[in-house]
PDB file of C-alpha atoms in Angstrom:
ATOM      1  CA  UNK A   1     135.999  -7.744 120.522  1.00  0.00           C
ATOM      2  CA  UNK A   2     134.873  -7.179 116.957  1.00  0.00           C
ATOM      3  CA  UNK A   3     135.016 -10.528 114.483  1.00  0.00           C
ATOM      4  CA  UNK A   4     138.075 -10.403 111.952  1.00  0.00           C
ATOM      5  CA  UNK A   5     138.151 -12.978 109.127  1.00  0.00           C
ATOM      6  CA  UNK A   6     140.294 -13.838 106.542  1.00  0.00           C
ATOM      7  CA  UNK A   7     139.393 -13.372 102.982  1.00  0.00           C
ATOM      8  CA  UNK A   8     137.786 -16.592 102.582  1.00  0.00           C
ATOM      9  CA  UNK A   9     135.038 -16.083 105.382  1.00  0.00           C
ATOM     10  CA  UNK A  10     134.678 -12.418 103.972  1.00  0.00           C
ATOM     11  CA  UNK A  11     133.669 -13.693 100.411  1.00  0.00           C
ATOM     12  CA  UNK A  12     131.285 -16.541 102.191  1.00  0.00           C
ATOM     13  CA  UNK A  13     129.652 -13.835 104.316  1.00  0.00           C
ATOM     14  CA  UNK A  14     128.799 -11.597 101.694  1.00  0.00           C
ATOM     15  CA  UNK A  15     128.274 -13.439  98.640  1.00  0.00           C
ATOM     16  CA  UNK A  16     131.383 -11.882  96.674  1.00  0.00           C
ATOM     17  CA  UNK A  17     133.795 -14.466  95.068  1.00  0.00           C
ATOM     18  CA  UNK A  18     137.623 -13.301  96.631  1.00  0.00           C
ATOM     19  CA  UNK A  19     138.575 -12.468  92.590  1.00  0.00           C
ATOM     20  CA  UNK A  20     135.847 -10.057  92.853  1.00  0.00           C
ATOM     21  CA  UNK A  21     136.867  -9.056  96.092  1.00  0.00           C
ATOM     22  CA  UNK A  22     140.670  -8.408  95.158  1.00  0.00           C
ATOM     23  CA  UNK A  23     139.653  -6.299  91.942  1.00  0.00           C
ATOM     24  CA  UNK A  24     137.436  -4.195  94.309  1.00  0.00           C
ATOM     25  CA  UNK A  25     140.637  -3.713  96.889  1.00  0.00           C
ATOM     26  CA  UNK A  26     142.919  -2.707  93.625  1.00  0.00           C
ATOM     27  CA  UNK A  27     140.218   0.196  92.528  1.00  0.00           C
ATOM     28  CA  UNK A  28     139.890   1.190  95.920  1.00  0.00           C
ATOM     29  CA  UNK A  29     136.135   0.603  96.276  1.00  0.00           C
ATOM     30  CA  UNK A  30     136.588  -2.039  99.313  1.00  0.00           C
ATOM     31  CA  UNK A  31     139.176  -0.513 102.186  1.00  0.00           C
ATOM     32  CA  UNK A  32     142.245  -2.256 102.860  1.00  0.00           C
ATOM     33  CA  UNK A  33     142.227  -5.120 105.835  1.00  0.00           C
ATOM     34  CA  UNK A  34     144.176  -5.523 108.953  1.00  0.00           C
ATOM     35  CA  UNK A  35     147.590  -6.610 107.693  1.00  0.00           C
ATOM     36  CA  UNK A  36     149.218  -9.648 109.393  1.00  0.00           C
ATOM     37  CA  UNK A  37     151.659 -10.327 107.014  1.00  0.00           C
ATOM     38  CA  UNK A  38     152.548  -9.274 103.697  1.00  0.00           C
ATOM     39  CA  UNK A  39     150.153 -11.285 101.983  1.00  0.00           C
ATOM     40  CA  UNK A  40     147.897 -11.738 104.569  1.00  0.00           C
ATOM     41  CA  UNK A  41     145.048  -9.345 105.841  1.00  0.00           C
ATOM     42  CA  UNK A  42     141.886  -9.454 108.558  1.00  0.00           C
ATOM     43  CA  UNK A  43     138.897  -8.108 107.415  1.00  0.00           C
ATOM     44  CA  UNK A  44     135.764  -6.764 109.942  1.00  0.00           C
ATOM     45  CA  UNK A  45     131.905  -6.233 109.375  1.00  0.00           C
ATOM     46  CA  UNK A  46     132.540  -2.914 107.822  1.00  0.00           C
ATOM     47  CA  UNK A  47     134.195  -4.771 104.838  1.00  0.00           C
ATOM     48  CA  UNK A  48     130.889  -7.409 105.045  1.00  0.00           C
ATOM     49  CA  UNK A  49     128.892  -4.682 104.866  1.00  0.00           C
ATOM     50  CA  UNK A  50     130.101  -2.749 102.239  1.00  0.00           C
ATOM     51  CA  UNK A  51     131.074  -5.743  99.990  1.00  0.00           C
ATOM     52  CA  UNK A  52     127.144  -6.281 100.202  1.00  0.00           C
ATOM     53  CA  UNK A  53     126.538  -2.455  99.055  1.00  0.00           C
ATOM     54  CA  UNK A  54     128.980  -3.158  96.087  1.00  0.00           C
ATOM     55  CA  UNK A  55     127.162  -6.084  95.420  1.00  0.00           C
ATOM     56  CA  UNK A  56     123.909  -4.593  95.522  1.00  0.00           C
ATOM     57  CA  UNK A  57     124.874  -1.943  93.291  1.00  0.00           C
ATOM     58  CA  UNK A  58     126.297  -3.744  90.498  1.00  0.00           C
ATOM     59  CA  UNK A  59     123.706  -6.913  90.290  1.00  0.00           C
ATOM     60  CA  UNK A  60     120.203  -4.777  90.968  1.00  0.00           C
ATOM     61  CA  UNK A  61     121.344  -1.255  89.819  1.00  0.00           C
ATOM     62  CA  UNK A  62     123.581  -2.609  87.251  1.00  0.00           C
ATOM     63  CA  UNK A  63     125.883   0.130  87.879  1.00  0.00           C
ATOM     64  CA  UNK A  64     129.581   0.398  86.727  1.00  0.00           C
ATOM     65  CA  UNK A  65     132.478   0.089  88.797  1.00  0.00           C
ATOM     66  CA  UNK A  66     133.905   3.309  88.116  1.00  0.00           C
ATOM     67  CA  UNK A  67     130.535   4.993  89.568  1.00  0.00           C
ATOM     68  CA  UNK A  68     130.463   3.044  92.424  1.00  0.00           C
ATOM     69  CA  UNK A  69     134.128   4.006  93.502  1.00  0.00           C
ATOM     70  CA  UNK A  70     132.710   7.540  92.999  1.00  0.00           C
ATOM     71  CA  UNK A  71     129.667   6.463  95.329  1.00  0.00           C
ATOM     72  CA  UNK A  72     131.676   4.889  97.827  1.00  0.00           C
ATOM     73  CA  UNK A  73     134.231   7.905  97.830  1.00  0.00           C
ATOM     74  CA  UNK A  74     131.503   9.975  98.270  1.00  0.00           C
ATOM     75  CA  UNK A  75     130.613   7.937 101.542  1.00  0.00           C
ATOM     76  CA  UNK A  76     133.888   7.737 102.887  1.00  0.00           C
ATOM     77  CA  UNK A  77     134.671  11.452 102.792  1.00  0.00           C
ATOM     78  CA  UNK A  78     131.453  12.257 104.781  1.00  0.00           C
ATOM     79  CA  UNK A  79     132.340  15.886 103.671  1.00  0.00           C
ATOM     80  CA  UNK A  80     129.208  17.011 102.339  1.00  0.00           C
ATOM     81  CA  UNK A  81     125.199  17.083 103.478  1.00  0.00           C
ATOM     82  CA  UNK A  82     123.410  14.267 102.625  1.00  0.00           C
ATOM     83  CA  UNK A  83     121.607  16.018  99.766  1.00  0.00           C
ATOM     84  CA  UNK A  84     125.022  17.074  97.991  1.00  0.00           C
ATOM     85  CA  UNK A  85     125.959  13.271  98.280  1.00  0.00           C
ATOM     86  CA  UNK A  86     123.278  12.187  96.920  1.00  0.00           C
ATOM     87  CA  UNK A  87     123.577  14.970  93.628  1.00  0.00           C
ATOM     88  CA  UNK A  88     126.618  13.442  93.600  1.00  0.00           C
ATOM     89  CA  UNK A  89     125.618   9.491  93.514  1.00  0.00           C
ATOM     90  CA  UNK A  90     122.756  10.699  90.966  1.00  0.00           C
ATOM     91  CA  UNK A  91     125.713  12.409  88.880  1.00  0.00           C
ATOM     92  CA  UNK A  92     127.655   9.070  89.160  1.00  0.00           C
ATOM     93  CA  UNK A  93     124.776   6.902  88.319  1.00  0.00           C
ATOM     94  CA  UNK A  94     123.312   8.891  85.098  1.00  0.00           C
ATOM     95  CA  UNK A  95     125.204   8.435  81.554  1.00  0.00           C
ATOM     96  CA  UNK A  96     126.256  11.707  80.150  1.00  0.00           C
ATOM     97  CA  UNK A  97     123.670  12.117  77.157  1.00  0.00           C
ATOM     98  CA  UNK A  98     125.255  13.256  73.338  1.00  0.00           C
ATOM     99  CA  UNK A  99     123.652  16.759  72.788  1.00  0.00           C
ATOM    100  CA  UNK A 100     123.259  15.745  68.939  1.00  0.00           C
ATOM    101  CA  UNK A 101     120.360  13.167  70.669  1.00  0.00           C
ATOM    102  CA  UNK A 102     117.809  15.876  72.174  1.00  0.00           C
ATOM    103  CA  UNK A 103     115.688  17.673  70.445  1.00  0.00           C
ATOM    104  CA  UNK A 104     114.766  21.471  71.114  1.00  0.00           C
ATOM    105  CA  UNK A 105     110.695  20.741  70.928  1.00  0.00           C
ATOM    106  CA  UNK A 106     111.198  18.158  73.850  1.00  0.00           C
ATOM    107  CA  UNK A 107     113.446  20.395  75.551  1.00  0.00           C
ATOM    108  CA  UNK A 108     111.147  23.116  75.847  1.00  0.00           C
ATOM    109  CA  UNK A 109     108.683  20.462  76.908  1.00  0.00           C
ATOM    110  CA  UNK A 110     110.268  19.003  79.627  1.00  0.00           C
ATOM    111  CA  UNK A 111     111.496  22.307  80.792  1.00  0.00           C
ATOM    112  CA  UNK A 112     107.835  23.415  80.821  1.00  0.00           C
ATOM    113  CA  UNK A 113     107.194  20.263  83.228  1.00  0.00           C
ATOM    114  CA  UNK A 114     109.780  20.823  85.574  1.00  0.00           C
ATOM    115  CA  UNK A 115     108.255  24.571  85.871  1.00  0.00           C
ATOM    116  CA  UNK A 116     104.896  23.431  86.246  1.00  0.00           C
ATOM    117  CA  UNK A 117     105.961  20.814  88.971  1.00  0.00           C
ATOM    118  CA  UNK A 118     107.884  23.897  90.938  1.00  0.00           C
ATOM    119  CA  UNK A 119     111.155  21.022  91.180  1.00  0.00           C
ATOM    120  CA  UNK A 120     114.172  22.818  92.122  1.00  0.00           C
ATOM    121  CA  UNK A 121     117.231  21.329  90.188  1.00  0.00           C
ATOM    122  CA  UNK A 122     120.423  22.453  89.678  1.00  0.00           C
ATOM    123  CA  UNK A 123     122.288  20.770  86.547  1.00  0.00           C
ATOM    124  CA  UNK A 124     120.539  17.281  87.579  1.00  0.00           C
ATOM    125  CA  UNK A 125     121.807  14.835  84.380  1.00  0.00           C
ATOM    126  CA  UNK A 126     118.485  13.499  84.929  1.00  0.00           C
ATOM    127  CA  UNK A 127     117.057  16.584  82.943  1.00  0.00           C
ATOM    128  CA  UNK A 128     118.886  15.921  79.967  1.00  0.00           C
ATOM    129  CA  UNK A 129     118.299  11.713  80.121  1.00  0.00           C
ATOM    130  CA  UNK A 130     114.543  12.379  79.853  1.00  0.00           C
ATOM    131  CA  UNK A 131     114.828  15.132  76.987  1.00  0.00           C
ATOM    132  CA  UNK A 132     117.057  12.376  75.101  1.00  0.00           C
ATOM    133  CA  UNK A 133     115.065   9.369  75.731  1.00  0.00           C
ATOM    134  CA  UNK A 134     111.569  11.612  75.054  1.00  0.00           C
ATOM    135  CA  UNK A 135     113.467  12.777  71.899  1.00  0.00           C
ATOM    136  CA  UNK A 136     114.041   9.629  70.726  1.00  0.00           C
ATOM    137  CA  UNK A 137     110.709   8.417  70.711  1.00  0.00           C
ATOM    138  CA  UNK A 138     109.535  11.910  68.932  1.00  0.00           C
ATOM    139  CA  UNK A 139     111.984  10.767  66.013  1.00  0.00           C
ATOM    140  CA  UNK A 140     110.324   7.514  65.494  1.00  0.00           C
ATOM    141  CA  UNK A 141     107.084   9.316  64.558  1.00  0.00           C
ATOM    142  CA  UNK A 142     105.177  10.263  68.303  1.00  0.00           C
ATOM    143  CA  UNK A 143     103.373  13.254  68.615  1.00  0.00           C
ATOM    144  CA  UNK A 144     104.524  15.709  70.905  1.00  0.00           C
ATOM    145  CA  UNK A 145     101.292  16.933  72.119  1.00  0.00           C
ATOM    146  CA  UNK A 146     100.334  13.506  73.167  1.00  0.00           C
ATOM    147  CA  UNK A 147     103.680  13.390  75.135  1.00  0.00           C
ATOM    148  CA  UNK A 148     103.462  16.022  76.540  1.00  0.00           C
ATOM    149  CA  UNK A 149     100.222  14.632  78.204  1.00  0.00           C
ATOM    150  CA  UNK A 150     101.885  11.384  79.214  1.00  0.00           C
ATOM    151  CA  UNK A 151     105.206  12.957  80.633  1.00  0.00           C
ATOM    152  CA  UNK A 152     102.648  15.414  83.209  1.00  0.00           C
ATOM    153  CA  UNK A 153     101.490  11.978  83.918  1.00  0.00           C
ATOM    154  CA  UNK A 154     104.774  10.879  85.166  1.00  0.00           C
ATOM    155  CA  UNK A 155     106.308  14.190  86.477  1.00  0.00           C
ATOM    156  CA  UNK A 156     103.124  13.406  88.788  1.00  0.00           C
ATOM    157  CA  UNK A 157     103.761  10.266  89.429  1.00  0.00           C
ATOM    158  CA  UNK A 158     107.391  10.902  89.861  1.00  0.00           C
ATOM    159  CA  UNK A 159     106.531  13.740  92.636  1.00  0.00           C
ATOM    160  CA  UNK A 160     104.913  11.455  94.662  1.00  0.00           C
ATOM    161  CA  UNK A 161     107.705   8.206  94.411  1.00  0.00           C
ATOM    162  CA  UNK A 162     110.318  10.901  95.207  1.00  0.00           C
ATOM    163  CA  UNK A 163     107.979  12.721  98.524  1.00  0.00           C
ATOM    164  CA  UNK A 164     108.198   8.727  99.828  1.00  0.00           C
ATOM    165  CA  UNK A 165     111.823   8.420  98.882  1.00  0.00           C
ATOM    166  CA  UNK A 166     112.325  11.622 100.828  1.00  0.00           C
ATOM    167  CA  UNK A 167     110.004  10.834 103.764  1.00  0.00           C
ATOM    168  CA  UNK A 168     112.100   7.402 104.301  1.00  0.00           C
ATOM    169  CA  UNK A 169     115.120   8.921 104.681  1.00  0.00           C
ATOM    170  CA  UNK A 170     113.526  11.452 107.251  1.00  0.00           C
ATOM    171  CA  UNK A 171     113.133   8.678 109.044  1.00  0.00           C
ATOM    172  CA  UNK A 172     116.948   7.466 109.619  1.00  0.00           C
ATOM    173  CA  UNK A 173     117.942  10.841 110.430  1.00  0.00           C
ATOM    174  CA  UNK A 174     119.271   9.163 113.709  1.00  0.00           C
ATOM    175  CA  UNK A 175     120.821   6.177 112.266  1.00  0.00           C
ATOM    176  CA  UNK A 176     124.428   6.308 111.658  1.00  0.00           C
ATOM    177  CA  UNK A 177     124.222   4.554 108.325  1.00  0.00           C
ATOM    178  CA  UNK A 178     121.461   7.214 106.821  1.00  0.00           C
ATOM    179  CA  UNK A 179     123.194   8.473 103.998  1.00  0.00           C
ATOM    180  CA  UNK A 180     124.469   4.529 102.931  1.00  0.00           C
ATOM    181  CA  UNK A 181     121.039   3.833 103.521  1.00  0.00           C
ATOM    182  CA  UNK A 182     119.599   6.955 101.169  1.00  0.00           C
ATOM    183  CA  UNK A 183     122.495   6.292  98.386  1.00  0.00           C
ATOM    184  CA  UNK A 184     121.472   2.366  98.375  1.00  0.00           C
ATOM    185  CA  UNK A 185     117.832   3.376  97.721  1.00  0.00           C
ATOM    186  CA  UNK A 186     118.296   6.230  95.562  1.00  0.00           C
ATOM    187  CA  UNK A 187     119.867   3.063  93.397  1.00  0.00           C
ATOM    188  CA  UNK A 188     117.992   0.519  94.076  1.00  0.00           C
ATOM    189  CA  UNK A 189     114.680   2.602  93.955  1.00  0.00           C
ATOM    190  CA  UNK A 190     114.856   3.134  90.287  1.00  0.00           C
ATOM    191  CA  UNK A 191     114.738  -0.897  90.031  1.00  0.00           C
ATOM    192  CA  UNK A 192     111.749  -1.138  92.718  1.00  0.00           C
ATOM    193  CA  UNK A 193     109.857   1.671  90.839  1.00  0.00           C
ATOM    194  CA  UNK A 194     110.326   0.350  87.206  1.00  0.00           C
ATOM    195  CA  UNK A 195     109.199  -3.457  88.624  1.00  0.00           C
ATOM    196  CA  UNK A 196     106.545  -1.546  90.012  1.00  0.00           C
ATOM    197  CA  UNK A 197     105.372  -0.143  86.926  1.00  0.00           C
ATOM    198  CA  UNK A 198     105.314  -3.054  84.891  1.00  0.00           C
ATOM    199  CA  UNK A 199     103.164  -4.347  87.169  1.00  0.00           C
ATOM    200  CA  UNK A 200     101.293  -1.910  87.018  1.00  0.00           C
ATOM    201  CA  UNK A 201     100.578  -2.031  83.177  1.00  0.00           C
ATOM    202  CA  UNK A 202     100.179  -5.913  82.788  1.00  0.00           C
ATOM    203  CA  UNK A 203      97.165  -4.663  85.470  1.00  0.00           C
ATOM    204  CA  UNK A 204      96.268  -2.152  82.903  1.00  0.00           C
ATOM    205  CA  UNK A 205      96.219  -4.205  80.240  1.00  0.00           C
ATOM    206  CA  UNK A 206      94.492  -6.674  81.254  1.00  0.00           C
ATOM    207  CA  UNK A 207      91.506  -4.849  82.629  1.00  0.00           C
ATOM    208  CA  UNK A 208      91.636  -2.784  79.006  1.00  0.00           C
ATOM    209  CA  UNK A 209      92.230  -6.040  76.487  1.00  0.00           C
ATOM    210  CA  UNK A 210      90.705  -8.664  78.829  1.00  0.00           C
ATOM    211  CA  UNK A 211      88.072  -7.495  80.438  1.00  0.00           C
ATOM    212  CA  UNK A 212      86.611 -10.769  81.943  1.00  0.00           C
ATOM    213  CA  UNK A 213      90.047 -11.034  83.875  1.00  0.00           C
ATOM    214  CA  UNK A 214      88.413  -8.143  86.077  1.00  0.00           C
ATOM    215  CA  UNK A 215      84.987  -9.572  86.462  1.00  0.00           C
TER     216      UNK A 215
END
């Protein structure tokens, strides 16, 4: 017989104070317990389990509430393929970018990359976060042309992160939490990736500025 706890053992279990847990019952991100009484309610290891995904979300992905009740209604409904939930999550997750910020030089640019990296995407927000960002740097005085060198660099880099993404998922394909699994990473990944990458470039540095720390 499955474990059912009251709200006190649920917010000791996963980490979540019970304030936090009755907002996320109101917004409909966390499903409703067992009742026993009107103001009483069991909760199971589904609610454990996605209390911890909530968590996760909004403390390493630092993502706002009213995406992740768009995530988790995504996983709920079950009604698409695991790649149209995932457009969806990365819809959810990316900030909707003021044309008035991209520029028509980067545009063109980053257009060009996608092209040269053969990505199919259809109407990915990511597209238009990168032309903003990119343009914003132009603004401050970069040169395009040396941009355009350093985003190739990461459309490369970016192609293989995303074939390892990919592959990991491949991997679940059997496990009946696989697209939880894929949304949690396709979150969480960004986080792994930048840590990654700074890294990366104290290594960089380092070996460039301070040579004798490589000898």
């Amino acid at each position: 017989m499955a474990h059912l706890m009251r709200m006190a053992e649920l917010s000791a279990q996963s980490g979540v104070p019970v304030a936090s847990i009755k907002l996320y019952l109101r917004e409909g991100v966390l499903p409703p317990g067992e009742r026993t009484s009107p103001n009483q309610a069991l909760y199971g290891e589904t609610h454990v389990r996605r209390l911890r995904l909530i968590r996760a979300l909004r403390e390493v992905g630092d993502v706002p509430l009213a995406a992740i009740k768009t995530i988790v209604g995504a996983l709920d409904a079950q009604t698409g393929s695991t790649h149209e939930i995932l457009g969806m999550v990365q819809q959810a997750i990316t900030a909707p970018v003021d044309d008035s910020a991209k520029d028509e030089v980067v545009e063109k640019m980053v257009d060009e990359i996608i092209a040269e990296q053969g990505w199919f995407t259809h109407r990915n927000p990511a597209r238009d976060m990168v032309v903003a960002a990119l343009s914003r740097v132009i603004e401050l005085g970069g040169d395009p042309a040396q941009y355009r060198e350093l985003l190739s660099a990461y459309a490369r880099a970016a192609e293989i992160a995303a074939r390892a993404d990919i592959a990991g998922i491949a991997q679940e394909l059997e496990s009946d939490t696989i697209v939880e699994e894929a949304v949690t990473w396709t979150v969480l990944g960004d986080t792994v990736l930048s840590g990654l990458r700074r890294i990366a470039q104290e290594n960089g540095s380092a070996k460039l500025f301070r040579p004798e720390v490589s000898e």
